[in-house]
Tab-separated table of C-alpha atoms and ligand atoms in Angstrom:
chain	number	residue	atom	x	y	z
A	1	UNK	CA	-0.017	0.057	0.242
A	2	UNK	CA	1.005	3.432	-0.617
A	3	UNK	CA	-0.129	6.639	1.401
A	4	UNK	CA	1.319	9.987	2.500
A	5	UNK	CA	1.729	8.271	6.126
A	6	UNK	CA	3.748	5.317	4.884
A	7	UNK	CA	5.899	3.864	7.246
A	8	UNK	CA	3.995	5.710	9.577
A	9	UNK	CA	3.034	3.657	13.426
A	10	UNK	CA	-0.122	5.626	14.728
A	11	UNK	CA	-1.729	5.310	17.640
A	12	UNK	CA	-4.577	6.562	17.622
A	13	UNK	CA	-7.341	6.795	20.892
A	14	UNK	CA	-11.250	6.219	21.208
A	15	UNK	CA	-10.572	4.872	17.986
A	16	UNK	CA	-13.805	2.248	18.209
A	17	UNK	CA	-16.277	4.430	17.352
A	18	UNK	CA	-17.735	8.021	15.929
A	19	UNK	CA	-13.768	9.969	15.730
A	20	UNK	CA	-11.680	8.214	16.080
A	21	UNK	CA	-12.953	4.995	14.421
A	22	UNK	CA	-12.806	7.515	11.418
A	23	UNK	CA	-9.417	9.017	12.272
A	24	UNK	CA	-7.660	5.191	13.007
A	25	UNK	CA	-9.082	3.701	9.229
A	26	UNK	CA	-7.561	6.781	7.600
A	27	UNK	CA	-4.765	6.564	8.451
A	28	UNK	CA	-4.827	3.336	8.225
A	29	UNK	CA	-5.727	3.793	4.162
A	30	UNK	CA	-2.936	6.133	4.140
A	31	UNK	CA	-0.538	3.648	5.087
A	32	UNK	CA	0.389	4.175	9.133
A	33	UNK	CA	0.479	0.486	10.902
A	34	UNK	CA	-2.505	2.143	13.902
A	35	UNK	CA	-3.235	0.858	17.979
A	36	UNK	CA	-6.558	1.553	18.178
A	37	UNK	CA	-6.823	2.228	21.473
A	38	UNK	CA	-9.837	2.313	23.906
A	39	UNK	CA	-12.150	0.811	26.492
A	40	UNK	CA	-14.803	-1.838	24.416
A	41	UNK	CA	-12.377	-4.669	23.171
A	42	UNK	CA	-15.511	-5.885	20.281
A	43	UNK	CA	-15.736	-1.780	19.276
A	44	UNK	CA	-12.022	-1.794	18.806
A	45	UNK	CA	-12.229	-5.197	17.018
A	46	UNK	CA	-14.657	-3.774	14.305
A	47	UNK	CA	-12.834	-0.855	13.851
A	48	UNK	CA	-9.460	-3.950	13.147
A	49	UNK	CA	-11.866	-5.797	11.243
A	50	UNK	CA	-12.772	-2.840	8.622
A	51	UNK	CA	-8.959	-2.041	8.407
A	52	UNK	CA	-7.928	-4.977	7.441
A	53	UNK	CA	-10.737	-5.630	4.592
A	54	UNK	CA	-9.139	-3.089	3.239
A	55	UNK	CA	-5.909	-3.889	3.675
A	56	UNK	CA	-4.619	-2.218	6.519
A	57	UNK	CA	-2.431	-3.469	9.831
A	58	UNK	CA	-3.834	-2.228	13.334
A	59	UNK	CA	-3.544	-3.586	16.673
A	60	UNK	CA	-5.892	-3.442	19.717
A	61	UNK	CA	-5.680	-2.054	22.791
A	62	UNK	CA	-8.168	-2.133	24.971
A	63	UNK	CA	-7.489	0.014	28.523
A	64	UNK	CA	-8.044	3.180	29.862
A	65	UNK	CA	-6.236	6.675	28.284
A	66	UNK	CA	-6.526	8.660	32.277
A	67	UNK	CA	-5.109	5.369	34.110
A	68	UNK	CA	-1.047	5.996	35.463
A	69	UNK	CA	0.784	3.855	32.758
A	70	UNK	CA	-1.368	1.773	30.538
A	71	UNK	CA	-0.593	4.397	27.370
A	72	UNK	CA	3.167	3.886	28.619
A	73	UNK	CA	2.646	0.586	27.566
A	74	UNK	CA	1.355	0.962	24.414
A	75	UNK	CA	3.773	3.928	22.865
A	76	UNK	CA	6.503	0.982	24.770
A	77	UNK	CA	5.872	-2.266	23.105
A	78	UNK	CA	5.062	-0.474	19.584
A	79	UNK	CA	8.165	1.033	19.740
A	80	UNK	CA	10.084	-2.389	20.940
A	81	UNK	CA	8.102	-4.014	18.354
A	82	UNK	CA	7.508	-1.619	15.475
A	83	UNK	CA	11.128	0.645	16.057
A	84	UNK	CA	9.509	3.544	16.423
A	85	UNK	CA	6.193	6.129	17.692
A	86	UNK	CA	5.500	8.856	14.852
A	87	UNK	CA	2.269	9.777	15.124
A	88	UNK	CA	-0.677	10.680	18.347
A	89	UNK	CA	-3.553	11.120	17.798
A	90	UNK	CA	-5.312	11.703	21.536
A	91	UNK	CA	-8.760	11.908	20.850
A	92	UNK	CA	-10.771	10.056	23.594
A	93	UNK	CA	-13.261	12.208	24.969
A	94	UNK	CA	-16.281	11.869	27.381
A	95	UNK	CA	-19.707	14.415	27.769
A	96	UNK	CA	-20.869	13.337	31.590
A	97	UNK	CA	-24.015	15.973	31.658
A	98	UNK	CA	-24.829	18.791	29.984
A	99	UNK	CA	-24.618	22.041	32.977
A	100	UNK	CA	-24.108	25.676	33.726
A	101	UNK	CA	-21.459	25.742	36.947
A	102	UNK	CA	-23.732	24.906	40.309
A	103	UNK	CA	-25.681	22.452	38.735
A	104	UNK	CA	-22.362	20.778	37.795
A	105	UNK	CA	-21.514	18.227	40.149
A	106	UNK	CA	-18.270	17.252	41.860
A	107	UNK	CA	-18.633	13.633	40.422
A	108	UNK	CA	-19.296	14.968	36.679
A	109	UNK	CA	-16.053	17.475	37.428
A	110	UNK	CA	-13.562	14.972	37.931
A	111	UNK	CA	-14.397	12.332	35.913
A	112	UNK	CA	-14.414	14.860	32.495
A	113	UNK	CA	-11.263	16.563	33.559
A	114	UNK	CA	-9.714	12.672	34.557
A	115	UNK	CA	-10.792	11.577	30.943
A	116	UNK	CA	-10.048	14.478	28.673
A	117	UNK	CA	-7.647	16.489	30.106
A	118	UNK	CA	-5.290	13.763	31.815
A	119	UNK	CA	-6.391	10.886	28.997
A	120	UNK	CA	-5.031	13.537	26.970
A	121	UNK	CA	-2.078	14.640	28.778
A	122	UNK	CA	-0.641	10.770	29.584
A	123	UNK	CA	-1.704	10.498	26.225
A	124	UNK	CA	0.679	12.546	25.050
A	125	UNK	CA	3.438	11.643	27.642
A	126	UNK	CA	3.386	8.205	26.583
A	127	UNK	CA	4.860	9.067	22.837
A	128	UNK	CA	7.323	11.727	24.006
A	129	UNK	CA	9.420	9.633	26.145
A	130	UNK	CA	9.646	7.482	21.885
A	131	UNK	CA	9.519	10.922	20.080
A	132	UNK	CA	11.626	13.237	22.060
A	133	UNK	CA	15.362	10.613	21.458
A	134	UNK	CA	14.206	9.743	18.257
A	135	UNK	CA	14.041	13.807	17.210
A	136	UNK	CA	11.376	13.543	15.013
A	137	UNK	CA	6.795	13.267	16.539
A	138	UNK	CA	4.028	14.493	15.526
A	139	UNK	CA	0.859	14.530	17.741
A	140	UNK	CA	-3.178	15.749	17.226
A	141	UNK	CA	-5.612	15.966	20.100
A	142	UNK	CA	-8.764	16.569	20.087
A	143	UNK	CA	-10.239	19.514	21.426
A	144	UNK	CA	-13.845	20.948	19.910
A	145	UNK	CA	-15.730	23.606	19.285
A	146	UNK	CA	-16.979	24.215	23.340
A	147	UNK	CA	-12.380	24.593	23.870
A	148	UNK	CA	-12.589	27.828	21.936
A	149	UNK	CA	-15.903	29.818	22.228
A	150	UNK	CA	-18.414	29.571	25.141
A	151	UNK	CA	-21.214	26.916	25.220
A	152	UNK	CA	-24.781	26.899	27.713
A	153	UNK	CA	-23.936	24.495	30.357
A	154	UNK	CA	-20.897	23.439	28.529
A	155	UNK	CA	-18.935	23.632	32.445
A	156	UNK	CA	-16.862	20.669	33.065
A	157	UNK	CA	-16.490	19.797	29.061
A	158	UNK	CA	-15.604	23.433	28.121
A	159	UNK	CA	-12.900	23.660	30.716
A	160	UNK	CA	-11.656	20.221	29.798
A	161	UNK	CA	-11.832	21.387	25.671
A	162	UNK	CA	-9.657	24.819	26.495
A	163	UNK	CA	-7.629	23.221	28.665
A	164	UNK	CA	-6.530	20.493	26.127
A	165	UNK	CA	-5.571	23.437	23.706
A	166	UNK	CA	-3.631	24.904	26.165
A	167	UNK	CA	-1.928	21.893	27.378
A	168	UNK	CA	-0.941	20.845	23.024
A	169	UNK	CA	0.358	24.852	22.949
A	170	UNK	CA	3.039	24.187	25.189
A	171	UNK	CA	4.044	20.964	23.733
A	172	UNK	CA	4.573	22.899	20.260
A	173	UNK	CA	6.890	25.574	22.305
A	174	UNK	CA	8.417	22.701	24.873
A	175	UNK	CA	9.128	19.871	21.973
A	176	UNK	CA	10.047	21.904	18.668
A	177	UNK	CA	13.538	21.528	18.942
A	178	UNK	CA	13.105	18.191	18.457
A	179	UNK	CA	11.082	17.777	15.515
A	180	UNK	CA	7.769	17.440	17.092
A	181	UNK	CA	5.019	18.716	16.077
A	182	UNK	CA	1.519	18.609	18.007
A	183	UNK	CA	-1.929	20.602	16.987
A	184	UNK	CA	-5.656	20.486	18.219
A	185	UNK	CA	-8.881	20.206	16.220
A	186	UNK	CA	-11.112	21.453	16.989
A	187	UNK	CA	-14.614	19.399	15.881
A	188	UNK	CA	-17.625	21.790	15.599
A	189	UNK	CA	-21.274	19.047	15.311
A	190	UNK	CA	-20.817	15.354	13.962
A	191	UNK	CA	-23.209	13.472	15.166
A	192	UNK	CA	-21.792	10.265	16.912
A	193	UNK	CA	-22.301	8.485	20.693
A	194	UNK	CA	-21.111	11.458	22.023
A	195	UNK	CA	-23.946	14.038	21.445
A	196	UNK	CA	-26.696	12.147	19.148
A	197	UNK	CA	-29.931	12.423	22.330
A	198	UNK	CA	-28.698	15.811	22.938
A	199	UNK	CA	-29.562	16.144	19.905
A	200	UNK	CA	-32.713	14.448	19.676
A	201	UNK	CA	-34.374	16.188	22.418
A	202	UNK	CA	-33.191	19.149	20.129
A	203	UNK	CA	-34.748	18.046	17.209
A	204	UNK	CA	-38.306	17.384	19.296
A	205	UNK	CA	-38.503	21.245	19.362
A	206	UNK	CA	-38.577	22.630	16.179
A	207	UNK	CA	-38.224	26.087	17.355
A	208	UNK	CA	-34.902	25.546	18.728
A	209	UNK	CA	-33.815	23.445	16.259
A	210	UNK	CA	-33.801	26.256	13.452
A	211	UNK	CA	-31.752	29.015	16.021
A	212	UNK	CA	-28.848	25.943	17.511
A	213	UNK	CA	-28.350	25.140	12.777
A	214	UNK	CA	-27.996	29.052	12.337
A	215	UNK	CA	-25.105	28.936	13.701
A	216	UNK	CA	-23.870	25.759	11.273
A	217	UNK	CA	-23.634	27.037	8.520
A	218	UNK	CA	-22.440	24.284	6.502
A	219	UNK	CA	-24.838	21.828	8.014
A	220	UNK	CA	-22.967	18.802	10.696
A	221	UNK	CA	-19.790	16.803	9.506
A	222	UNK	CA	-18.607	13.939	8.861
A	223	UNK	CA	-16.048	11.797	10.977
A	224	UNK	CA	-13.738	11.633	8.127
A	225	UNK	CA	-14.616	16.178	7.445
A	226	UNK	CA	-12.287	15.473	10.642
A	227	UNK	CA	-9.960	12.103	10.241
A	228	UNK	CA	-9.428	14.479	6.831
A	229	UNK	CA	-7.648	17.418	9.225
A	230	UNK	CA	-5.204	15.200	11.986
A	231	UNK	CA	-4.094	13.622	8.332
A	232	UNK	CA	-3.019	16.489	7.656
A	233	UNK	CA	-1.577	18.183	10.520
A	234	UNK	CA	0.421	14.393	9.942
A	235	UNK	CA	1.229	14.824	6.480
A	236	UNK	CA	4.508	16.306	5.465
A	237	UNK	CA	1.891	18.945	4.045
A	238	UNK	CA	2.330	20.394	6.903
A	239	UNK	CA	5.630	20.912	8.898
A	240	UNK	CA	5.669	24.201	9.222
A	241	UNK	CA	2.684	24.177	11.123
A	242	UNK	CA	2.729	23.816	14.970
A	243	UNK	CA	0.545	24.742	17.969
A	244	UNK	CA	-3.279	26.081	16.169
A	245	UNK	CA	-6.291	25.028	17.382
A	246	UNK	CA	-7.690	24.550	13.686
A	247	UNK	CA	-11.665	24.463	13.892
A	248	UNK	CA	-12.774	22.239	11.818
A	249	UNK	CA	-17.340	23.062	12.148
A	250	UNK	CA	-18.905	23.838	9.272
A	251	UNK	CA	-18.658	27.794	10.067
A	252	UNK	CA	-19.687	27.119	13.853
A	253	UNK	CA	-17.198	29.335	15.545
A	254	UNK	CA	-17.789	32.332	12.311
A	255	UNK	CA	-21.074	32.065	13.351
B	301	NAD	N1	-18.999	14.069	17.818
B	301	NAD	C1	-19.101	15.886	17.857
B	301	NAD	O1	-19.596	16.558	17.916
B	301	NAD	C2	-17.763	16.260	18.575
B	301	NAD	C3	-17.161	18.342	18.475
B	301	NAD	C4	-16.243	18.509	19.053
B	301	NAD	C5	-15.705	17.086	19.286
B	301	NAD	N2	-15.619	15.652	19.478
B	301	NAD	C6	-14.583	14.873	19.960
B	301	NAD	O2	-14.125	14.217	19.633
B	301	NAD	C7	-13.518	12.780	20.163
B	301	NAD	C8	-14.692	11.785	19.614
B	301	NAD	O3	-15.147	11.587	20.171
B	301	NAD	P1	-16.353	11.273	19.377
B	301	NAD	O4	-18.099	12.133	18.775
B	301	NAD	O5	-16.494	10.229	18.105
B	301	NAD	O6	-18.271	10.471	20.696
B	301	NAD	P2	-17.540	8.737	21.125
B	301	NAD	O7	-18.870	8.192	22.593
B	301	NAD	O8	-17.712	7.629	19.236
B	301	NAD	O9	-15.719	8.276	20.833
B	301	NAD	C9	-15.625	8.539	22.361
B	301	NAD	C10	-14.530	6.781	22.412
B	301	NAD	O10	-13.383	7.487	23.929
B	301	NAD	C11	-13.296	6.167	24.092
B	301	NAD	N3	-13.452	6.589	25.287
B	301	NAD	C12	-14.082	7.471	25.958
B	301	NAD	N4	-13.305	7.980	27.713
B	301	NAD	C13	-11.829	6.277	27.132
B	301	NAD	C14	-11.246	6.538	28.029
B	301	NAD	N5	-11.352	6.692	29.833
B	301	NAD	N6	-10.162	5.490	28.437
B	301	NAD	C15	-10.053	5.013	26.532
B	301	NAD	N7	-10.906	5.487	25.640
B	301	NAD	C16	-11.853	5.737	26.211
B	301	NAD	C17	-14.540	5.726	24.079
B	301	NAD	O11	-15.253	4.734	24.221
B	301	NAD	C18	-15.258	6.133	22.356
B	301	NAD	O12	-15.322	4.958	21.773
B	301	NAD	C19	-14.232	13.424	22.015
B	301	NAD	O13	-12.325	13.817	22.770
B	301	NAD	C20	-14.613	14.344	21.351
B	301	NAD	O14	-14.790	14.929	23.246
B	301	NAD	C21	-16.109	15.303	19.240
């Protein structure tokens, strides 16, 4: 297979569903070997099957990205068995509740930050330990439009995603001298497991729905729209791009 990520070894977190699955499939199609990370082995195996059916290669590791040491083991094994760690897309994320500050529970706050921010930190730290001595590497973190602009009832989620954007910029600054780039992708609305129920509820109120859609000039995106942005940032065409947060949002932040 000949592609833009030929001979690259990649790790994609949250690869069993939604955006992560599409990112993993896109990277494999472009020639990368992809380690598929997530919590549910059966979902990861579906992604693996789809990659293999299309002639790509990947493997599955089922774990919690925020657990101390879990991502270190994955990166160490990839380096030991495949020689190097080239690419990370830190995509795993959760939405527990949609609430303003006064309704936000301690549990929601702690768990959202644990997965969305600590999980990204542990994933990035795990690969940087290999990328620095290699003097090369490329990280993409999946933040959100909620990491670029305020939105109603996104207290914990918004805080975690603004955190991801800031965290990623710091990596860009600290590790550029090692030939490492780091960027965030900030998706707008793509209908996936994370928001299906909330979007369904909104659709049942036509007035609310039409106001909401006025903020989405190009409508909703597809998972591959986000995957293609990740592919661009991980490719050599983006070699002078680091520390950005790229809106991939159908015009949401503009509107
Ligand atoms: N869909 C959208 O509209 C949208 C918009 C902006 C940002 N995002 C972000 O995109 C990313 C992917 O979301 P999605 O829309 O594909 O939803 P999704 O729920 O389909 O995917 C999230 C994946 O992350 C995995 N995951 C969650 N917690 C984990 C953990 N602790 N360890 C390992 N894996 C874990 C889940 O199992 C799931 O497969 C998330 O970070 C989300 O915040 C999505």
